[in-house]
Amino acid sequence: MAFPEFRARRLRDHAVFREMVAEASLAARHLVQPLFIKEDLKGRRPIESLPGQAQLGMDDLVAEARRARDAGVRAVLLFGIPREKDAVGSSATQADGVIQQAVRRLKADVPDLAAIVDVCLCEYTDHGHCGVLTTVGGRQTVDNDATLERLAEMAVTCAEAGADMVAPSDMMDGRVGAIRDALDGEGLVHVPIMSYAAKYASSFYGPFREAAESPPQFGDRRGYQMDLRNAAEALREAGADLEEGADILLVKPALGYGDIIRRVKEAFGAPVAAYSVSGEYAMVEAAARQGWISLEAVILEIITCLRRAGADIIISYWATEMAGKLRG
Ligand code: PBG
């Protein structure tokens, strides 16, 4: 029998050819760094479950943003932690709220870095849910349509403060349309929406909830975030968001959700973002600290695989570190 004509090793064995034919590529321009701004904090407060990440006071936010920019990162995703929380998340929509102030300060001090704001109420409500509450059939749940108004107002106040993009992460139905209408109504037609289209109810968000001080005080988020067993539903979510005016479709978590990234990318051709979440970061950092894996190689592998799956944009707590390495 003749030897098969395809010998994969012919190209694989020579480093030049291996590089020449590599399909997925990674550059700093694809990376977004999440940052946490805490109202009234002086300095920075390390987040125990996210080693290397911290809640930042205003000056440290600017310093951290500059560090990201200098490493080659082009955009940050901002989360605000307010001094005061209440049932409706009042501080999320105040012109001088912590997140609006942070945006204004960043646009003044680091104007060439794009400021994306995560639009959601869970950091601002005292009950920790992503919207305002109501009682239906004797059980407490999030009031979808009443929440839309609050989210739209948050998006508008952030855009008025100078946010370059808004990213609704609440998973209410119809919020992309409500936010688009509100932005357009205020003449903010140029502000794109990156919609958390397929955001799953995931156990990988644990460290984030410590970082953002936003764990739900009762129940969980399965009444609004997606069931992790569903994939076809992700396409319906993404399609609906596109029709309502989403510019970028986000899939979250990333690790374990490569099939969703690929299917959303192929179904719509729209830009896709993958959010490599806090639990993914914590898990890898913890294993590396034990000396069980090689940190940098594993990070590079994870992010490259997300690109291969179809992600145009990768949101990662490693963005600044990796951008620096990619440049060097
Ligand atoms: C707000 C929000 C969450 C994350 C991003 N935006 C938390 C949640 O839905 O509970 C998680 C990010 C991460 O884990 O890194 N709704």
Coordinates of N, CA and C in Angstrom, one line a residue, residues 93-190:
T93 N -27.8 55.5 37.8 CA -28.3 56.4 36.7 C -28.0 57.9 37.0
Q94 N -27.2 58.1 38.1 CA -26.9 59.5 38.4 C -25.8 60.1 37.6
A95 N -26.0 61.3 37.1 CA -25.0 61.9 36.3 C -23.6 61.9 37.0
D96 N -23.6 62.0 38.3 CA -22.3 62.0 39.1 C -22.1 60.7 39.8
G97 N -22.7 59.6 39.3 CA -22.5 58.3 39.9 C -21.1 57.9 39.7
V98 N -20.7 56.8 40.4 CA -19.3 56.4 40.4 C -18.9 56.0 39.0
I99 N -19.7 55.4 38.2 CA -19.3 54.9 36.9 C -19.3 56.1 35.9
Q100 N -20.3 57.0 36.0 CA -20.3 58.2 35.1 C -19.0 59.0 35.4
Q101 N -18.7 59.2 36.7 CA -17.5 60.0 37.1 C -16.2 59.3 36.5
A102 N -16.2 58.0 36.6 CA -15.0 57.3 36.1 C -14.8 57.4 34.6
V103 N -15.9 57.4 33.9 CA -15.9 57.6 32.5 C -15.3 59.0 32.1
R104 N -15.9 60.0 32.8 CA -15.5 61.3 32.5 C -14.0 61.5 32.8
R105 N -13.5 61.0 33.9 CA -12.1 61.1 34.3 C -11.2 60.4 33.2
L106 N -11.7 59.2 32.8 CA -10.8 58.4 31.9 C -10.8 59.1 30.5
K107 N -11.9 59.6 30.1 CA -11.9 60.3 28.8 C -11.1 61.6 28.8
A108 N -11.0 62.2 30.0 CA -10.1 63.4 30.1 C -8.7 63.0 30.2
D109 N -8.3 61.9 30.9 CA -6.9 61.6 31.2 C -6.3 60.6 30.3
V110 N -7.1 59.7 29.7 CA -6.6 58.7 28.8 C -7.5 58.6 27.6
P111 N -7.6 59.7 26.8 CA -8.6 59.8 25.8 C -8.5 58.8 24.7
D112 N -7.3 58.3 24.4 CA -7.1 57.4 23.3 C -7.5 55.9 23.7
L113 N -7.8 55.7 24.9 CA -8.3 54.4 25.3 C -9.8 54.4 25.3
A114 N -10.4 53.4 24.6 CA -11.9 53.3 24.5 C -12.4 52.9 25.8
A115 N -13.5 53.6 26.3 CA -14.1 53.2 27.6 C -15.5 52.5 27.3
I116 N -15.6 51.3 27.6 CA -16.8 50.5 27.5 C -17.4 50.4 28.9
V117 N -18.7 50.6 29.0 CA -19.3 50.5 30.3 C -20.2 49.3 30.3
D118 N -20.1 48.4 31.4 CA -20.9 47.3 31.6 C -22.3 47.9 32.2
V119 N -23.3 47.7 31.4 CA -24.6 48.2 31.9 C -25.4 47.1 32.5
C120 N -25.6 47.2 33.9 CA -26.3 46.3 34.6 C -26.6 46.9 36.0
L121 N -27.6 46.4 36.7 CA -27.9 47.0 38.0 C -27.4 46.2 39.2
C122 N -26.8 45.0 39.0 CA -26.5 44.2 40.1 C -25.5 44.8 41.1
E123 N -24.6 45.6 40.6 CA -23.6 46.2 41.5 C -24.3 47.4 42.3
Y124 N -25.5 47.8 41.9 CA -26.1 49.0 42.4 C -27.3 48.8 43.3
T125 N -27.8 47.5 43.2 CA -29.0 47.2 44.0 C -28.6 46.5 45.3
D126 N -29.4 46.8 46.3 CA -29.0 46.2 47.6 C -29.3 44.7 47.7
H127 N -30.2 44.2 46.8 CA -30.5 42.8 46.7 C -29.6 42.0 45.8
G128 N -28.8 42.7 45.0 CA -27.8 42.1 44.1 C -28.4 41.5 42.8
H129 N -29.7 41.7 42.6 CA -30.2 41.2 41.3 C -30.0 42.3 40.2
C130 N -30.1 41.8 38.9 CA -29.7 42.7 37.8 C -30.8 43.6 37.4
G131 N -31.9 43.7 38.1 CA -32.9 44.6 37.8 C -33.8 44.9 39.0
V132 N -34.9 45.6 38.8 CA -35.8 45.9 39.9 C -36.8 44.7 40.2
L133 N -37.2 44.6 41.4 CA -38.0 43.4 41.8 C -39.5 43.6 41.7
T134 N -40.2 42.5 41.5 CA -41.6 42.5 41.6 C -42.0 41.1 42.2
T135 N -43.3 41.0 42.6 CA -43.8 39.7 43.1 C -44.8 39.1 42.1
V136 N -44.5 37.9 41.6 CA -45.4 37.3 40.7 C -45.8 35.9 41.3
G137 N -47.1 35.7 41.4 CA -47.6 34.4 42.0 C -46.9 34.1 43.3
G138 N -46.7 35.1 44.1 CA -46.1 34.8 45.5 C -44.6 34.7 45.5
R139 N -43.9 34.8 44.4 CA -42.5 34.7 44.5 C -41.9 36.0 43.9
Q140 N -40.7 36.3 44.5 CA -40.0 37.5 44.0 C -39.2 37.2 42.8
T141 N -39.3 38.1 41.8 CA -38.5 38.0 40.6 C -38.2 39.3 40.1
V142 N -37.3 39.4 39.0 CA -37.0 40.6 38.4 C -38.0 41.1 37.4
D143 N -38.5 42.3 37.6 CA -39.5 42.9 36.7 C -38.8 43.3 35.4
N144 N -39.0 42.5 34.3 CA -38.3 42.8 33.1 C -38.5 44.2 32.5
D145 N -39.8 44.6 32.3 CA -40.0 45.8 31.6 C -39.7 47.1 32.4
A146 N -39.9 46.9 33.7 CA -39.5 48.1 34.6 C -38.0 48.3 34.6
T147 N -37.3 47.2 34.5 CA -35.8 47.2 34.5 C -35.3 47.9 33.2
L148 N -36.0 47.7 32.1 CA -35.5 48.3 30.8 C -35.3 49.8 30.9
E149 N -36.3 50.4 31.6 CA -36.1 51.9 31.7 C -34.9 52.3 32.5
R150 N -34.6 51.5 33.5 CA -33.4 51.8 34.4 C -32.1 51.6 33.6
L151 N -32.1 50.5 32.8 CA -30.9 50.2 32.0 C -30.7 51.2 30.9
A152 N -31.8 51.6 30.3 CA -31.7 52.6 29.2 C -31.1 54.0 29.8
E153 N -31.6 54.3 31.0 CA -31.2 55.5 31.6 C -29.7 55.4 32.0
M154 N -29.3 54.2 32.5 CA -27.9 54.1 32.8 C -27.0 54.2 31.6
A155 N -27.5 53.6 30.5 CA -26.7 53.7 29.3 C -26.5 55.1 28.8
V156 N -27.7 55.9 28.9 CA -27.6 57.2 28.4 C -26.7 58.1 29.3
T157 N -26.8 57.9 30.6 CA -26.0 58.8 31.5 C -24.5 58.4 31.3
C158 N -24.2 57.2 31.0 CA -22.8 56.8 30.8 C -22.3 57.3 29.4
A159 N -23.2 57.3 28.4 CA -22.8 57.8 27.1 C -22.6 59.3 27.1
E160 N -23.5 59.9 27.9 CA -23.4 61.4 28.0 C -22.1 61.8 28.8
A161 N -21.6 60.9 29.7 CA -20.4 61.1 30.4 C -19.2 60.9 29.4
G162 N -19.4 60.2 28.3 CA -18.3 60.0 27.3 C -18.0 58.6 27.0
A163 N -18.8 57.6 27.5 CA -18.6 56.2 27.2 C -18.5 56.0 25.7
D164 N -17.6 55.3 25.2 CA -17.4 55.0 23.8 C -18.3 53.9 23.3
M165 N -18.7 53.0 24.3 CA -19.6 51.9 23.9 C -20.3 51.4 25.2
V166 N -21.5 50.9 25.1 CA -22.2 50.3 26.3 C -22.4 48.8 26.1
A167 N -22.3 48.1 27.2 CA -22.4 46.6 27.1 C -23.4 46.1 28.1
P168 N -24.6 46.0 27.7 CA -25.7 45.5 28.7 C -25.4 44.0 29.0
S169 N -25.4 43.7 30.3 CA -25.0 42.3 30.8 C -26.1 41.7 31.6
D170 N -27.3 42.4 31.6 CA -28.4 42.0 32.6 C -29.2 40.8 32.1
M171 N -29.3 40.6 30.8 CA -30.1 39.6 30.2 C -31.6 39.7 30.3
M172 N -32.1 41.0 30.4 CA -33.5 41.3 30.3 C -33.9 41.2 28.8
D173 N -35.2 40.7 28.6 CA -35.6 40.7 27.2 C -35.9 42.1 26.7
G174 N -35.5 42.4 25.5 CA -35.8 43.7 24.9 C -34.9 44.9 25.3
R175 N -33.8 44.6 26.1 CA -33.0 45.7 26.6 C -32.2 46.3 25.5
V176 N -31.8 45.6 24.5 CA -30.9 46.2 23.5 C -31.8 47.3 22.7
G177 N -33.0 46.9 22.4 CA -33.9 47.8 21.7 C -34.2 49.1 22.6
A178 N -34.4 48.8 23.8 CA -34.7 50.0 24.7 C -33.5 50.9 24.9
I179 N -32.3 50.3 25.0 CA -31.1 51.1 25.1 C -30.9 51.9 23.8
R180 N -31.0 51.2 22.6 CA -30.8 51.8 21.3 C -31.7 53.0 21.2
D181 N -33.0 52.8 21.5 CA -34.0 53.9 21.3 C -33.6 55.1 22.2
A182 N -33.2 54.8 23.5 CA -32.9 55.9 24.4 C -31.7 56.6 24.0
L183 N -30.7 55.9 23.5 CA -29.5 56.6 23.0 C -29.8 57.4 21.8
D184 N -30.5 56.9 20.9 CA -30.8 57.6 19.7 C -31.7 58.9 20.0
G185 N -32.6 58.7 21.0 CA -33.4 59.8 21.4 C -32.6 61.0 21.9
E186 N -31.5 60.7 22.5 CA -30.6 61.7 23.0 C -29.5 62.2 22.1
G187 N -29.6 61.7 20.8 CA -28.6 62.1 19.8 C -27.3 61.3 20.0
L188 N -27.4 60.2 20.7 CA -26.2 59.4 20.9 C -26.1 58.2 19.9
V189 N -26.4 58.6 18.7 CA -26.5 57.5 17.6 C -25.2 56.8 17.3
H190 N -24.1 57.5 17.7 CA -22.8 56.9 17.4 C -22.3 55.9 18.4

